[in-house]
Protein backbone atom coordinates (compact mmCIF):
# COMPACT_ATOMS: atom_id res chain seq x y z
CA MET A 1 4.06 -4.03 94.44
CA THR A 2 1.41 -6.68 93.85
CA ASP A 3 1.96 -10.08 92.25
CA LEU A 4 0.31 -8.79 89.07
CA ASP A 5 2.67 -5.80 88.74
CA GLY A 6 5.45 -5.97 86.16
CA THR A 7 8.87 -4.32 86.38
CA ALA A 8 11.40 -3.70 83.66
CA LEU A 9 14.92 -2.40 84.14
CA SER A 10 17.08 -0.76 81.48
CA ALA A 11 20.21 -2.63 80.40
CA ASP A 12 22.38 -0.10 82.19
CA GLY A 13 20.30 -0.26 85.35
CA GLN A 14 19.58 3.49 85.25
CA VAL A 15 15.81 3.34 84.59
CA ARG A 16 13.18 1.12 86.25
CA VAL A 17 9.47 1.08 85.37
CA THR A 18 6.77 -0.72 87.33
CA VAL A 19 3.25 -1.06 85.94
CA GLY A 20 0.04 -2.66 87.18
CA PRO A 21 -2.79 -4.30 85.25
CA GLY A 22 -3.69 -2.36 82.15
CA GLY A 23 -0.23 -0.75 82.02
CA VAL A 24 -1.01 1.68 84.88
CA LEU A 25 2.25 3.26 85.93
CA ARG A 26 2.97 2.39 89.57
CA GLY A 27 6.60 3.38 89.76
CA LEU A 28 9.27 5.15 87.78
CA ASP A 29 12.86 5.35 88.96
CA ILE A 30 15.30 7.40 86.89
CA ARG A 31 18.80 7.72 88.23
CA ASP A 32 20.64 10.98 87.75
CA GLU A 33 23.08 9.36 85.31
CA ALA A 34 20.19 8.53 82.91
CA LEU A 35 19.32 12.23 82.54
CA GLY A 36 22.52 12.66 80.54
CA GLN A 37 21.15 10.58 77.63
CA GLY A 38 18.86 13.38 76.55
CA GLY A 39 15.12 13.72 76.64
CA ARG A 40 14.27 11.77 73.48
CA ARG A 41 16.40 8.77 74.31
CA LEU A 42 15.21 8.70 77.93
CA ALA A 43 11.59 8.93 76.78
CA ALA A 44 12.13 6.05 74.39
CA THR A 45 13.68 4.00 77.15
CA VAL A 46 10.74 4.67 79.49
CA LEU A 47 8.24 3.77 76.75
CA GLU A 48 10.04 0.53 75.89
CA LEU A 49 10.34 -0.49 79.55
CA THR A 50 6.65 0.29 80.06
CA ARG A 51 5.80 -1.97 77.11
CA LEU A 52 7.93 -4.78 78.49
CA ALA A 53 6.53 -4.47 81.99
CA SER A 54 2.97 -4.40 80.59
CA VAL A 55 3.59 -7.66 78.75
CA GLN A 56 4.78 -9.18 82.06
CA VAL A 57 1.53 -8.15 83.70
CA ALA A 58 -0.56 -9.48 80.82
CA GLN A 59 1.23 -12.86 80.84
CA ARG A 60 0.85 -13.16 84.59
CA ALA A 61 -2.82 -12.36 84.34
CA ARG A 62 -3.21 -14.84 81.49
CA HIS A 63 -1.76 -17.56 83.68
CA ARG A 64 -3.69 -16.54 86.76
CA PHE A 65 -7.04 -16.40 84.92
CA ARG A 66 -6.37 -19.19 82.42
CA ASP A 67 -9.71 -20.95 82.97
CA GLU A 68 -11.77 -17.76 82.72
CA LEU A 69 -9.99 -16.75 79.48
CA ALA A 70 -10.29 -20.16 77.85
CA GLY A 71 -12.22 -19.99 74.61
CA LEU A 72 -11.89 -16.25 74.04
CA PRO A 73 -11.04 -15.39 70.45
CA GLU A 74 -7.59 -13.98 69.70
CA ASP A 75 -8.99 -10.49 68.98
CA ALA A 76 -10.59 -10.37 72.39
CA LEU A 77 -7.38 -11.48 74.03
CA ALA A 78 -5.48 -8.81 72.02
CA ALA A 79 -8.00 -6.19 73.22
CA LEU A 80 -7.15 -7.24 76.83
CA GLY A 81 -3.49 -6.59 76.18
CA PHE A 82 -2.28 -10.14 75.49
CA THR A 83 0.31 -10.33 72.74
CA ASP A 84 1.45 -13.03 70.33
CA ASP A 85 4.95 -11.42 70.07
CA THR A 86 6.99 -14.53 70.84
CA GLU A 87 10.10 -12.63 71.99
CA LEU A 88 8.12 -10.42 74.36
CA VAL A 89 6.18 -13.39 75.71
CA GLU A 90 9.38 -15.36 76.35
CA THR A 91 10.89 -12.37 78.16
CA ALA A 92 7.75 -12.02 80.26
CA GLU A 93 7.51 -15.72 80.94
CA ALA A 94 10.93 -15.58 82.56
CA THR A 95 9.42 -13.40 85.28
CA THR A 96 6.19 -15.39 85.78
CA PRO A 97 6.29 -17.60 88.88
CA ALA A 98 6.55 -21.30 87.96
CA THR A 99 3.64 -22.15 90.22
CA TRP A 100 1.36 -20.11 87.92
CA ARG A 101 2.56 -22.00 84.87
CA ASP A 102 2.13 -25.47 86.34
CA PHE A 103 -1.58 -25.95 86.95
């Protein structure tokens, strides 16, 4: 795992998704117990965790490349995967190292 990867874990701890920049899937761990939830629910869980992990990566990249991204319009930032969804950003910020936030 690199420092720009993001990982999300389901509430029950049965599914873990790790993605890299751009949402590239780097790891998927599904415990046997999770298979009992059925295909549709498991697929929804994987998709939601992928979305959360992707936001983590985007926020980490945003902090890491803050100076290079300064001045880009919001639509360009959105095209790069940065979100204005406050709840998602707050969740992702909780996983961003403090040293990246305190320049």
